Short mmCIF file of C-alpha atoms in Angstrom, two decimals:
data_model
loop_
_atom_site.label_atom_id
_atom_site.label_comp_id
_atom_site.label_asym_id
_atom_site.label_seq_id
_atom_site.Cartn_x
_atom_site.Cartn_y
_atom_site.Cartn_z
CA UNK A 1073 0.00 0.00 0.00
CA UNK A 1074 2.76 2.39 1.02
CA UNK A 1075 4.69 1.60 -2.15
CA UNK A 1076 1.64 2.36 -4.32
CA UNK A 1077 1.25 5.63 -2.43
CA UNK A 1078 4.94 6.41 -2.90
CA UNK A 1079 4.79 5.58 -6.61
CA UNK A 1080 1.75 7.79 -7.18
CA UNK A 1081 3.31 10.62 -5.17
CA UNK A 1082 6.52 10.42 -7.19
CA UNK A 1083 4.58 10.44 -10.48
CA UNK A 1084 2.81 13.61 -9.32
CA UNK A 1085 6.16 15.09 -8.27
CA UNK A 1086 7.74 14.25 -11.65
CA UNK A 1087 4.83 15.77 -13.56
CA UNK A 1088 5.16 18.94 -11.52
CA UNK A 1089 8.88 19.17 -12.24
CA UNK A 1090 8.37 18.58 -15.97
CA UNK A 1091 5.57 21.14 -16.24
CA UNK A 1092 7.82 23.88 -14.74
CA UNK A 1093 11.03 23.14 -16.58
CA UNK A 1094 12.83 26.46 -16.18
CA UNK A 1095 11.93 26.78 -12.50
CA UNK A 1096 13.01 23.20 -11.83
CA UNK A 1097 16.25 23.76 -13.72
CA UNK A 1098 17.10 26.93 -11.81
CA UNK A 1099 16.39 25.38 -8.43
CA UNK A 1100 18.36 22.22 -9.12
CA UNK A 1101 21.24 24.37 -10.37
CA UNK A 1102 21.90 25.47 -6.78
CA UNK A 1103 22.25 21.87 -5.63
CA UNK A 1104 24.29 20.98 -8.72
CA UNK A 1105 26.82 23.72 -7.95
CA UNK A 1106 26.87 22.82 -4.24
CA UNK A 1107 27.47 19.11 -4.83
CA UNK A 1108 29.97 19.90 -7.58
CA UNK A 1109 31.95 22.24 -5.28
CA UNK A 1110 32.10 19.92 -2.31
CA UNK A 1111 32.72 16.65 -4.17
CA UNK A 1112 35.31 18.24 -6.48
CA UNK A 1113 37.28 19.52 -3.48
CA UNK A 1114 37.07 16.10 -1.79
CA UNK A 1115 38.10 14.35 -5.01
CA UNK A 1116 41.10 16.63 -5.54
CA UNK A 1117 42.17 16.31 -1.89
CA UNK A 1118 41.82 12.50 -2.06
CA UNK A 1119 43.82 12.43 -5.31
CA UNK A 1120 46.62 14.59 -3.89
CA UNK A 1121 46.68 12.61 -0.68
CA UNK A 1122 46.87 9.24 -2.47
CA UNK A 1123 49.63 10.52 -4.73
CA UNK A 1124 51.73 11.95 -1.93
CA UNK A 1125 51.16 9.01 0.40
CA UNK A 1126 52.05 6.65 -2.46
CA UNK A 1127 55.28 8.58 -3.00
CA UNK A 1128 56.09 8.44 0.71
CA UNK A 1129 55.28 4.72 0.73
CA UNK A 1130 57.74 4.21 -2.13
CA UNK A 1131 60.49 5.55 0.16
CA UNK A 1132 59.97 2.50 2.36
CA UNK A 1133 58.32 2.07 5.75
CA UNK A 1134 61.20 0.44 7.54
CA UNK A 1135 63.96 2.61 6.09
CA UNK A 1136 65.90 5.15 8.14
CA UNK A 1137 67.78 7.98 6.42
CA UNK A 1138 71.02 9.18 8.03
CA UNK A 1139 71.36 12.81 6.96
CA UNK A 1140 72.58 16.18 8.06
CA UNK A 1141 69.16 17.86 8.35
CA UNK A 1142 66.23 16.40 10.31
CA UNK A 1143 62.80 16.20 8.62
CA UNK A 1144 60.90 18.40 10.99
CA UNK A 1145 58.29 20.96 10.02
CA UNK A 1146 57.05 24.19 11.46
CA UNK A 1147 58.05 27.84 11.78
CA UNK A 1148 60.51 27.27 14.65
CA UNK A 1149 62.99 25.11 12.74
CA UNK A 1150 66.34 25.62 14.53
CA UNK A 1151 68.48 25.59 11.37
CA UNK A 1152 71.42 27.21 13.17
CA UNK A 1153 71.84 24.04 15.23
CA UNK A 1154 72.25 21.90 12.11
CA UNK A 1155 74.08 24.16 9.66
CA UNK A 1156 77.59 23.18 10.85
CA UNK A 1157 76.96 19.45 10.97
CA UNK A 1158 79.06 17.25 8.68
CA UNK A 1159 77.33 15.35 5.87
CA UNK A 1160 77.37 11.52 5.93
CA UNK A 1161 80.55 10.11 4.34
CA UNK A 1162 81.13 6.97 2.29
CA UNK A 1163 83.58 5.55 4.86
CA UNK A 1164 80.80 5.77 7.49
CA UNK A 1165 78.80 3.38 5.32
CA UNK A 1166 81.66 0.86 5.47
CA UNK A 1167 81.85 1.19 9.25
CA UNK A 1168 78.13 0.74 9.67
CA UNK A 1169 78.11 -2.29 7.38
CA UNK A 1170 80.81 -3.87 9.52
CA UNK A 1171 79.24 -3.18 12.90
CA UNK A 1172 75.43 -3.04 12.45
CA UNK A 1173 73.51 -6.14 13.57
CA UNK A 1174 69.92 -5.02 13.16
CA UNK A 1175 70.05 -4.05 9.48
CA UNK A 1176 69.01 -5.92 6.38
CA UNK A 1177 70.70 -3.50 3.95
CA UNK A 1178 72.70 -0.28 4.05
CA UNK A 1179 73.31 1.95 1.05
CA UNK A 1180 74.84 5.30 0.22
CA UNK A 1181 73.58 7.81 -2.29
CA UNK A 1182 74.47 11.27 -3.48
CA UNK A 1183 73.23 13.15 -6.50
CA UNK A 1184 73.47 16.20 -8.71
CA UNK A 1185 71.91 17.73 -11.78
CA UNK A 1186 73.91 17.04 -14.92
CA UNK A 1187 73.51 17.11 -18.69
CA UNK A 1188 73.32 13.68 -20.31
CA UNK A 1189 74.14 13.36 -24.01
CA UNK A 1190 73.90 10.72 -26.68
CA UNK A 1191 75.04 11.86 -30.13
CA UNK A 1192 72.91 14.91 -30.96
CA UNK A 1193 70.31 14.20 -28.25
CA UNK A 1194 70.75 15.65 -24.80
CA UNK A 1195 68.83 16.03 -21.57
CA UNK A 1196 69.68 18.97 -19.37
CA UNK A 1197 69.35 18.96 -15.57
CA UNK A 1198 68.81 15.24 -15.34
CA UNK A 1199 69.21 13.80 -11.87
CA UNK A 1200 72.40 11.75 -11.68
CA UNK A 1201 72.97 9.63 -8.56
CA UNK A 1202 76.01 7.77 -7.29
CA UNK A 1203 75.04 4.73 -5.25
CA UNK A 1204 76.51 1.82 -3.31
CA UNK A 1205 75.70 -1.82 -4.08
CA UNK A 1206 72.81 -2.51 -1.68
CA UNK A 1207 70.78 0.43 -2.99
CA UNK A 1208 68.48 -1.94 -4.91
CA UNK A 1209 67.55 -3.71 -1.66
CA UNK A 1210 66.24 -0.46 -0.21
CA UNK A 1211 64.64 1.35 -3.12
CA UNK A 1212 62.00 -0.51 -5.04
CA UNK A 1213 62.41 -0.22 -8.80
CA UNK A 1214 61.99 -2.65 -11.67
CA UNK A 1215 64.13 -2.77 -14.79
CA UNK A 1216 62.31 -2.87 -18.10
CA UNK A 1217 65.53 -3.71 -19.95
CA UNK A 1218 69.10 -4.76 -19.08
CA UNK A 1219 70.44 -5.57 -15.61
CA UNK A 1220 71.52 -4.12 -12.24
CA UNK A 1221 75.19 -3.38 -11.35
CA UNK A 1222 77.43 -6.15 -10.12
CA UNK A 1223 79.24 -5.64 -6.82
CA UNK A 1224 82.53 -5.49 -8.70
CA UNK A 1225 81.23 -2.71 -11.01
CA UNK A 1226 80.16 -0.67 -7.97
CA UNK A 1227 83.37 -1.16 -5.99
CA UNK A 1228 85.73 -0.62 -8.89
CA UNK A 1229 83.74 2.37 -10.16
CA UNK A 1230 83.05 1.09 -13.68
CA UNK A 1231 81.68 3.65 -16.12
CA UNK A 1232 78.25 2.05 -16.29
CA UNK A 1233 74.82 3.57 -15.84
CA UNK A 1234 71.18 2.62 -15.40
CA UNK A 1235 68.78 5.22 -16.81
CA UNK A 1236 65.16 6.14 -16.10
CA UNK A 1237 62.38 5.60 -18.64
CA UNK A 1238 62.04 9.27 -19.64
CA UNK A 1239 65.80 9.66 -20.12
CA UNK A 1240 65.79 6.53 -22.28
CA UNK A 1241 62.88 7.90 -24.32
CA UNK A 1242 64.58 11.30 -24.70
CA UNK A 1243 68.04 10.05 -25.67
CA UNK A 1244 67.10 6.93 -27.60
CA UNK A 1245 63.86 7.43 -29.47
CA UNK A 1246 62.97 4.11 -31.17
CA UNK A 1247 66.26 2.51 -30.11
CA UNK A 1248 67.37 0.03 -27.46
CA UNK A 1249 69.53 2.03 -24.99
CA UNK A 1250 71.30 -1.00 -23.47
CA UNK A 1251 74.90 -1.24 -24.64
CA UNK A 1252 75.04 2.35 -25.93
CA UNK A 1253 77.61 4.84 -24.66
CA UNK A 1254 76.31 8.12 -23.24
CA UNK A 1255 78.07 11.16 -21.81
CA UNK A 1256 77.22 12.20 -18.25
CA UNK A 1257 78.72 15.45 -17.04
CA UNK A 1258 81.51 15.11 -19.59
CA UNK A 1259 82.36 11.43 -18.86
CA UNK A 1260 81.47 8.43 -20.97
CA UNK A 1261 79.39 5.62 -19.47
CA UNK A 1262 77.78 2.47 -20.83
CA UNK A 1263 74.04 1.99 -20.39
CA UNK A 1264 73.46 -1.40 -18.79
CA UNK A 1265 69.82 -1.08 -17.81
CA UNK A 1266 66.60 0.92 -18.12
CA UNK A 1267 64.25 1.46 -15.16
CA UNK A 1268 60.58 0.72 -15.77
CA UNK A 1269 58.39 3.85 -16.12
CA UNK A 1270 57.02 4.95 -12.76
CA UNK A 1271 54.94 8.02 -13.67
CA UNK A 1272 54.70 11.47 -12.17
CA UNK A 1273 54.96 12.02 -8.44
CA UNK A 1274 54.04 15.22 -6.60
CA UNK A 1275 57.06 14.87 -4.33
CA UNK A 1276 59.35 14.42 -7.32
CA UNK A 1277 60.26 10.92 -6.13
CA UNK A 1278 60.49 9.06 -9.41
CA UNK A 1279 63.25 7.27 -11.25
CA UNK A 1280 61.90 8.37 -14.65
CA UNK A 1281 64.33 11.29 -14.94
CA UNK A 1282 67.19 9.69 -13.01
CA UNK A 1283 70.42 8.06 -14.04
CA UNK A 1284 72.16 5.93 -11.42
CA UNK A 1285 75.84 5.10 -11.49
CA UNK A 1286 78.31 3.42 -9.11
CA UNK A 1287 79.42 5.81 -6.36
CA UNK A 1288 83.10 5.40 -7.27
CA UNK A 1289 82.30 6.53 -10.83
CA UNK A 1290 79.95 9.32 -9.71
CA UNK A 1291 82.67 10.93 -7.59
CA UNK A 1292 84.35 12.03 -10.88
CA UNK A 1293 81.26 13.93 -12.01
CA UNK A 1294 79.65 14.94 -8.70
CA UNK A 1295 81.30 17.12 -6.07
CA UNK A 1296 81.16 14.72 -3.10
CA UNK A 1297 82.11 17.44 -0.63
CA UNK A 1298 79.24 19.67 -1.66
CA UNK A 1299 76.20 19.65 0.56
CA UNK A 1300 74.05 20.13 -2.54
CA UNK A 1301 74.74 16.53 -3.50
CA UNK A 1302 72.57 15.53 -0.48
CA UNK A 1303 74.68 12.59 0.72
CA UNK A 1304 72.47 10.09 2.51
CA UNK A 1305 72.97 6.71 4.12
CA UNK A 1306 69.86 4.52 3.74
CA UNK A 1307 69.41 1.82 6.35
CA UNK A 1308 66.75 -0.88 6.16
CA UNK A 1309 65.87 -2.90 9.26
CA UNK A 1310 65.72 -6.67 9.35
CA UNK A 1311 62.19 -8.05 9.08
CA UNK A 1312 61.79 -8.84 12.78
CA UNK A 1313 63.49 -5.63 13.99
CA UNK A 1314 61.57 -2.42 14.66
CA UNK A 1315 62.77 0.96 13.44
CA UNK A 1316 63.17 2.17 17.04
CA UNK A 1317 65.43 -0.74 17.88
CA UNK A 1318 67.53 -0.16 14.77
CA UNK A 1319 67.70 3.60 15.38
CA UNK A 1320 69.02 2.96 18.89
CA UNK A 1321 71.83 0.90 17.47
CA UNK A 1322 72.50 3.41 14.66
CA UNK A 1323 72.67 6.30 17.13
CA UNK A 1324 75.28 4.48 19.21
CA UNK A 1325 77.31 3.45 16.19
CA UNK A 1326 77.23 6.86 14.52
CA UNK A 1327 78.29 8.53 17.78
CA UNK A 1328 81.18 6.04 18.04
CA UNK A 1329 82.20 6.51 14.39
CA UNK A 1330 82.12 10.31 14.70
CA UNK A 1331 83.68 10.19 18.18
CA UNK A 1332 80.96 12.28 19.78
CA UNK A 1333 81.31 12.74 23.56
CA UNK A 1334 78.55 11.16 25.69
CA UNK A 1335 77.14 14.50 26.83
CA UNK A 1336 77.33 16.16 23.39
CA UNK A 1337 74.36 16.43 21.04
CA UNK A 1338 74.48 14.12 17.99
CA UNK A 1339 75.62 15.83 14.78
CA UNK A 1340 73.49 13.70 12.45
CA UNK A 1341 69.77 13.16 11.90
CA UNK A 1342 67.97 9.83 11.71
CA UNK A 1343 64.92 10.47 9.53
CA UNK A 1344 61.93 8.22 9.00
CA UNK A 1345 59.12 8.39 6.39
CA UNK A 1346 56.59 8.60 9.24
CA UNK A 1347 57.94 12.12 9.92
CA UNK A 1348 56.98 13.13 6.37
CA UNK A 1349 53.53 11.54 6.72
CA UNK A 1350 52.92 13.49 9.94
CA UNK A 1351 53.87 16.73 8.19
CA UNK A 1352 51.37 16.08 5.41
CA UNK A 1353 48.59 14.96 7.78
CA UNK A 1354 48.10 18.49 9.09
CA UNK A 1355 48.26 19.93 5.56
CA UNK A 1356 45.51 17.61 4.28
CA UNK A 1357 43.43 18.31 7.35
CA UNK A 1358 43.54 22.05 6.60
CA UNK A 1359 42.71 21.56 2.89
CA UNK A 1360 39.86 19.19 3.81
CA UNK A 1361 38.37 21.65 6.29
CA UNK A 1362 38.66 24.52 3.79
CA UNK A 1363 36.84 22.45 1.16
CA UNK A 1364 34.24 21.44 3.71
CA UNK A 1365 33.48 25.08 4.59
CA UNK A 1366 33.29 26.21 0.94
CA UNK A 1367 31.11 23.25 -0.04
CA UNK A 1368 28.98 23.62 3.09
CA UNK A 1369 28.03 27.19 2.20
CA UNK A 1370 27.23 26.20 -1.40
CA UNK A 1371 24.99 23.37 -0.18
CA UNK A 1372 23.27 25.67 2.31
CA UNK A 1373 22.47 28.17 -0.46
CA UNK A 1374 21.21 25.33 -2.67
CA UNK A 1375 19.04 24.05 0.20
CA UNK A 1376 17.45 27.45 0.73
CA UNK A 1377 16.75 27.59 -3.02
CA UNK A 1378 14.93 24.26 -2.89
CA UNK A 1379 12.95 25.29 0.21
CA UNK A 1380 11.95 28.53 -1.46
CA UNK A 1381 10.78 26.84 -4.64
CA UNK A 1382 8.81 24.26 -2.64
CA UNK A 1383 6.96 26.98 -0.74
CA UNK A 1384 6.10 28.61 -4.08
CA UNK A 1385 5.00 25.23 -5.41
CA UNK A 1386 2.70 24.62 -2.42
CA UNK A 1387 1.20 28.10 -2.71
CA UNK A 1388 0.64 27.65 -6.43
CA UNK A 1389 -1.08 24.27 -6.07
CA UNK A 1390 -3.11 24.99 -2.94
CA UNK A 1391 -6.49 24.49 -4.61
CA UNK A 1392 -5.21 21.32 -6.29
CA UNK A 1393 -4.26 20.03 -2.82
CA UNK A 1394 -7.78 20.94 -1.66
CA UNK A 1395 -9.32 18.94 -4.52
CA UNK A 1396 -7.05 15.96 -3.83
CA UNK A 1397 -7.94 15.99 -0.15
CA UNK A 1398 -11.67 16.37 -0.82
CA UNK A 1399 -11.43 13.32 -3.09
CA UNK A 1400 -9.97 11.33 -0.20
CA UNK A 1401 -6.21 11.91 -0.41
CA UNK A 1402 -4.67 11.43 3.03
CA UNK A 1403 -2.23 13.87 4.65
CA UNK A 1404 0.61 11.39 4.23
CA UNK A 1405 -0.04 11.27 0.46
CA UNK A 1406 0.23 15.06 0.14
CA UNK A 1407 3.32 15.03 2.39
CA UNK A 1408 5.08 12.36 0.34
CA UNK A 1409 4.06 14.04 -2.90
CA UNK A 1410 5.76 17.33 -2.02
CA UNK A 1411 8.64 15.74 -0.15
CA UNK A 1412 9.17 13.43 -3.13
CA UNK A 1413 9.28 16.45 -5.43
CA UNK A 1414 11.89 18.15 -3.29
CA UNK A 1415 14.02 15.00 -2.92
CA UNK A 1416 13.73 14.25 -6.64
CA UNK A 1417 14.77 17.81 -7.48
CA UNK A 1418 17.85 17.73 -5.28
CA UNK A 1419 18.70 14.15 -6.31
CA UNK A 1420 18.75 15.20 -9.98
CA UNK A 1421 20.78 18.28 -8.95
CA UNK A 1422 23.22 16.02 -7.10
CA UNK A 1423 23.45 13.68 -10.09
CA UNK A 1424 24.39 16.54 -12.41
CA UNK A 1425 26.84 17.84 -9.80
CA UNK A 1426 28.57 14.45 -9.70
CA UNK A 1427 28.50 14.20 -13.49
CA UNK A 1428 30.16 17.61 -13.74
CA UNK A 1429 32.78 16.55 -11.19
CA UNK A 1430 33.44 13.37 -13.18
CA UNK A 1431 33.94 15.35 -16.41
CA UNK A 1432 36.27 17.82 -14.67
CA UNK A 1433 38.36 14.99 -13.17
CA UNK A 1434 38.68 13.32 -16.57
CA UNK A 1435 39.82 16.60 -18.15
CA UNK A 1436 42.05 17.40 -15.16
CA UNK A 1437 43.68 13.98 -15.24
CA UNK A 1438 44.92 14.62 -18.79
CA UNK A 1439 45.91 18.22 -18.08
CA UNK A 1440 47.73 17.68 -14.77
CA UNK A 1441 48.86 14.11 -15.41
CA UNK A 1442 47.89 13.12 -11.88
CA UNK A 1443 45.69 10.20 -10.91
CA UNK A 1444 42.51 11.96 -9.75
CA UNK A 1445 39.30 9.96 -9.84
CA UNK A 1446 35.79 10.11 -8.45
CA UNK A 1447 35.76 7.46 -5.71
CA UNK A 1448 32.83 5.32 -4.56
CA UNK A 1449 32.92 7.07 -1.17
CA UNK A 1450 32.54 10.48 -2.80
CA UNK A 1451 29.71 9.29 -5.07
CA UNK A 1452 27.78 7.89 -2.10
CA UNK A 1453 28.53 11.08 -0.15
CA UNK A 1454 27.27 13.25 -3.04
CA UNK A 1455 23.97 11.37 -3.29
CA UNK A 1456 23.58 11.27 0.50
CA UNK A 1457 24.02 15.03 0.79
CA UNK A 1458 21.64 15.76 -2.08
CA UNK A 1459 18.89 13.47 -0.71
CA UNK A 1460 19.33 14.89 2.79
CA UNK A 1461 19.17 18.47 1.61
CA UNK A 1462 16.01 17.55 -0.32
CA UNK A 1463 14.41 16.10 2.83
CA UNK A 1464 15.47 18.92 5.14
CA UNK A 1465 14.58 21.79 2.82
CA UNK A 1466 11.37 20.19 1.52
CA UNK A 1467 9.89 18.84 4.74
CA UNK A 1468 8.42 22.08 6.15
CA UNK A 1469 6.68 23.11 2.87
CA UNK A 1470 5.46 19.52 2.36
CA UNK A 1471 4.18 19.27 5.91
CA UNK A 1472 2.39 22.62 5.70
CA UNK A 1473 0.77 21.42 2.45
CA UNK A 1474 -0.38 18.20 4.14
CA UNK A 1475 -1.98 20.19 6.97
CA UNK A 1476 -4.14 22.38 4.70
CA UNK A 1477 -7.87 22.37 5.28
CA UNK A 1478 -9.51 20.99 2.09
CA UNK A 1479 -12.40 23.49 2.05
CA UNK A 1480 -10.18 26.54 2.51
CA UNK A 1481 -7.61 25.14 0.08
CA UNK A 1482 -10.22 24.73 -2.70
CA UNK A 1483 -11.41 28.32 -2.15
CA UNK A 1484 -7.89 29.73 -2.65
CA UNK A 1485 -7.27 31.47 -5.94
CA UNK B 801 -3.75 22.80 22.93
CA UNK B 802 -1.30 25.62 22.28
CA UNK B 803 2.39 24.71 22.15
CA UNK B 804 4.14 25.44 25.49
CA UNK B 805 6.96 27.99 25.43
CA UNK B 806 9.55 25.50 26.59
CA UNK B 807 8.88 23.37 23.50
CA UNK B 808 9.02 26.45 21.25
CA UNK B 809 12.39 27.33 22.73
CA UNK B 810 13.59 23.78 22.34
CA UNK B 811 12.46 23.62 18.69
CA UNK B 812 14.34 26.84 17.89
CA UNK B 813 17.47 25.41 19.51
CA UNK B 814 16.84 22.19 17.55
CA UNK B 815 16.57 24.03 14.19
CA UNK B 816 19.75 25.95 14.92
CA UNK B 817 21.58 22.79 15.94
CA UNK B 818 20.53 21.14 12.64
CA UNK B 819 22.12 24.04 10.72
CA UNK B 820 25.37 23.42 12.61
CA UNK B 821 25.15 19.62 12.63
CA UNK B 822 24.24 19.15 8.96
CA UNK B 823 27.69 20.20 7.63
CA UNK B 824 29.20 17.53 9.89
CA UNK B 825 27.58 14.90 7.64
CA UNK B 826 30.21 15.62 5.01
CA UNK B 827 33.02 16.68 7.35
CA UNK B 828 36.41 14.99 6.76
CA UNK B 829 36.27 13.54 10.30
CA UNK B 830 32.99 11.68 9.67
CA UNK B 831 33.94 10.78 6.10
CA UNK B 832 37.07 8.91 7.12
CA UNK B 833 35.11 6.70 9.55
CA UNK B 834 33.65 4.60 6.77
CA UNK B 835 31.76 4.40 3.49
CA UNK B 836 28.21 4.59 4.89
CA UNK B 837 28.90 6.52 8.10
CA UNK B 838 28.02 9.94 6.56
CA UNK B 839 24.75 8.48 5.23
CA UNK B 840 23.80 7.01 8.64
CA UNK B 841 24.70 10.23 10.41
CA UNK B 842 22.72 12.18 7.77
CA UNK B 843 19.61 10.06 8.39
CA UNK B 844 19.91 10.80 12.12
CA UNK B 845 20.24 14.54 11.48
CA UNK B 846 17.22 14.49 9.14
CA UNK B 847 15.19 12.49 11.70
CA UNK B 848 16.09 15.01 14.40
CA UNK B 849 15.01 17.88 12.15
CA UNK B 850 11.69 16.19 11.30
CA UNK B 851 11.14 15.51 15.00
CA UNK B 852 11.61 19.23 15.70
CA UNK B 853 9.01 20.06 13.02
CA UNK B 854 6.64 17.56 14.65
CA UNK B 855 7.21 19.07 18.08
CA UNK B 856 6.66 22.57 16.68
CA UNK B 857 3.19 21.39 15.63
CA UNK B 858 2.79 19.73 19.04
CA UNK B 859 2.37 16.25 17.54
CA UNK B 860 2.85 12.94 19.31
CA UNK B 861 4.86 11.51 16.43
CA UNK B 862 7.29 14.45 16.88
CA UNK B 863 7.96 13.44 20.50
CA UNK B 864 8.30 9.78 19.56
CA UNK B 865 10.66 10.53 16.68
CA UNK B 866 12.66 12.85 18.93
CA UNK B 867 13.21 10.09 21.49
CA UNK B 868 14.12 7.55 18.79
CA UNK B 869 16.56 9.96 17.12
CA UNK B 870 18.07 10.93 20.49
CA UNK B 871 18.82 7.31 21.44
CA UNK B 872 20.06 6.46 17.94
CA UNK B 873 22.34 9.50 17.89
CA UNK B 874 23.75 8.66 21.33
CA UNK B 875 24.38 5.08 20.18
CA UNK B 876 26.03 6.40 17.01
CA UNK B 877 28.37 8.72 18.94
CA UNK B 878 29.29 5.83 21.25
CA UNK B 879 30.11 3.61 18.27
CA UNK B 880 32.32 6.24 16.65
CA UNK B 881 33.76 7.01 20.10
CA UNK B 882 33.07 10.72 19.82
CA UNK B 883 32.39 11.19 23.52
CA UNK B 884 33.76 14.58 24.46
CA UNK B 885 32.29 17.13 26.86
CA UNK B 886 29.65 18.20 24.30
CA UNK B 887 28.44 14.57 24.12
CA UNK B 888 27.78 14.39 27.87
CA UNK B 889 26.28 17.89 27.88
CA UNK B 890 23.99 16.82 25.01
CA UNK B 891 22.91 13.70 26.89
CA UNK B 892 22.03 15.67 30.03
CA UNK B 893 20.13 18.33 28.03
CA UNK B 894 18.28 15.73 25.97
CA UNK B 895 17.44 13.72 29.07
CA UNK B 896 15.91 16.77 30.78
CA UNK B 897 13.97 17.60 27.65
CA UNK B 898 12.76 13.99 27.31
CA UNK B 899 11.22 14.27 30.80
CA UNK B 900 9.45 17.51 29.76
CA UNK B 901 8.21 15.80 26.58
CA UNK B 902 6.85 12.84 28.52
CA UNK B 903 4.98 15.28 30.76
CA UNK B 904 3.30 16.98 27.79
CA UNK B 905 2.92 13.81 25.72
CA UNK B 906 -0.73 13.02 26.70
CA UNK B 907 -1.78 16.53 25.63
CA UNK B 908 -0.19 16.29 22.18
CA UNK B 909 -2.13 15.76 18.94
CA UNK B 910 -2.02 12.15 17.75
CA UNK B 911 -2.74 12.91 14.07
CA UNK B 912 -0.16 13.46 11.35
#
């Protein structure tokens, strides 16, 4: 019985919307813009968050970075305490490898921007890194072609290089790069491998524009004493060892290697990816709240628009309500009829809002090159908000319509 | 019977609280709790609003819906573990108001 009543009420509501096309369009426009604003902001924030968190994840969860500068955020960064610290040295890697018991792998890396050439093709400002052998155990990357360095190539400093996918595409269009000789920072090196394409990353953590060489070769093209080369020792914990446990051991060993007195402050930083995540948490929270406020106001305006149009609709059809009631229509029927109209109106508005968001994300994905997509959560949220705003803004007009006296309602002009 | 002033005052507070509570439906904090959590919370907010409209018209179904939405909302906050000072303040206020509602309940209109 209720379903029949609901069906009839919705048919009435649909007919009313169709008979006042322009009015219906204008009132659903408010909801469309509101849903579009709020869901677009949520979609962009989700996309950015996934991208950045993915990039952070690629750095490794159980990896500790021994560096000069700590990864702390905020306005009170005491840079003067860190400026005179020494950068990590290659010999410290050897010492740590000898003494560390909690680590699965330890690697060294430094880098610089250099021009890479092959015949008439060249890539300027490519990232060139000098690494130690166990680097592949810490950083996850797949090779699409060729092979990784041998330990002998790394230790002896062979002039060999593994290049990123974009460098390969730029230097060797329609050619196989493996076995070819390229020039990095004025020195010749043989390409032995190509890293599989990783895609864009907001944090710039991608091997696509990188060339990696053995450290003992890189020292000829990169100034190892320069702080700009960002020398870092990467340490990965054994599977059953926690980062805290490993960091305790590293702190002791680094203090011993650098001969730091027991009461003196350490002159190195042990950085973890969780520090980066924490820094971004607050940023995303702020962006989310900003989007929430903007979208909230848009929805509120849209809701008032729907309420306004429903009051007009009730006023306009007062004598029709009177006739319906005099023919035996119950209050609940009139209530559902008007409430259905309001919910239908905002549901259609919400649908168009989501459709608009979907189109924008498709266009944005191509333009920005970032993976932004309308998620199931946001679709459900969009429809939930639009239905709710329909109920809340349409209930008072619908209820006042259901309470009309049939005799007085028929008399109304 | 004419609507008592205390219920008028309560309804006004209720309408205002809906304006402030509704944006929470799509707040990042609620959104990250789960896929259908915003929808459930939204239904509770809408039920609370409809209950206020019912109470404004001094209807029995308004009082009944108010009590149902109050208990459901309390249960919801307990599940999501959002039990700050405002939660306990809300419980005390709603409890006092429930007693007032029960007092006036026999005098309310039973029709829709």
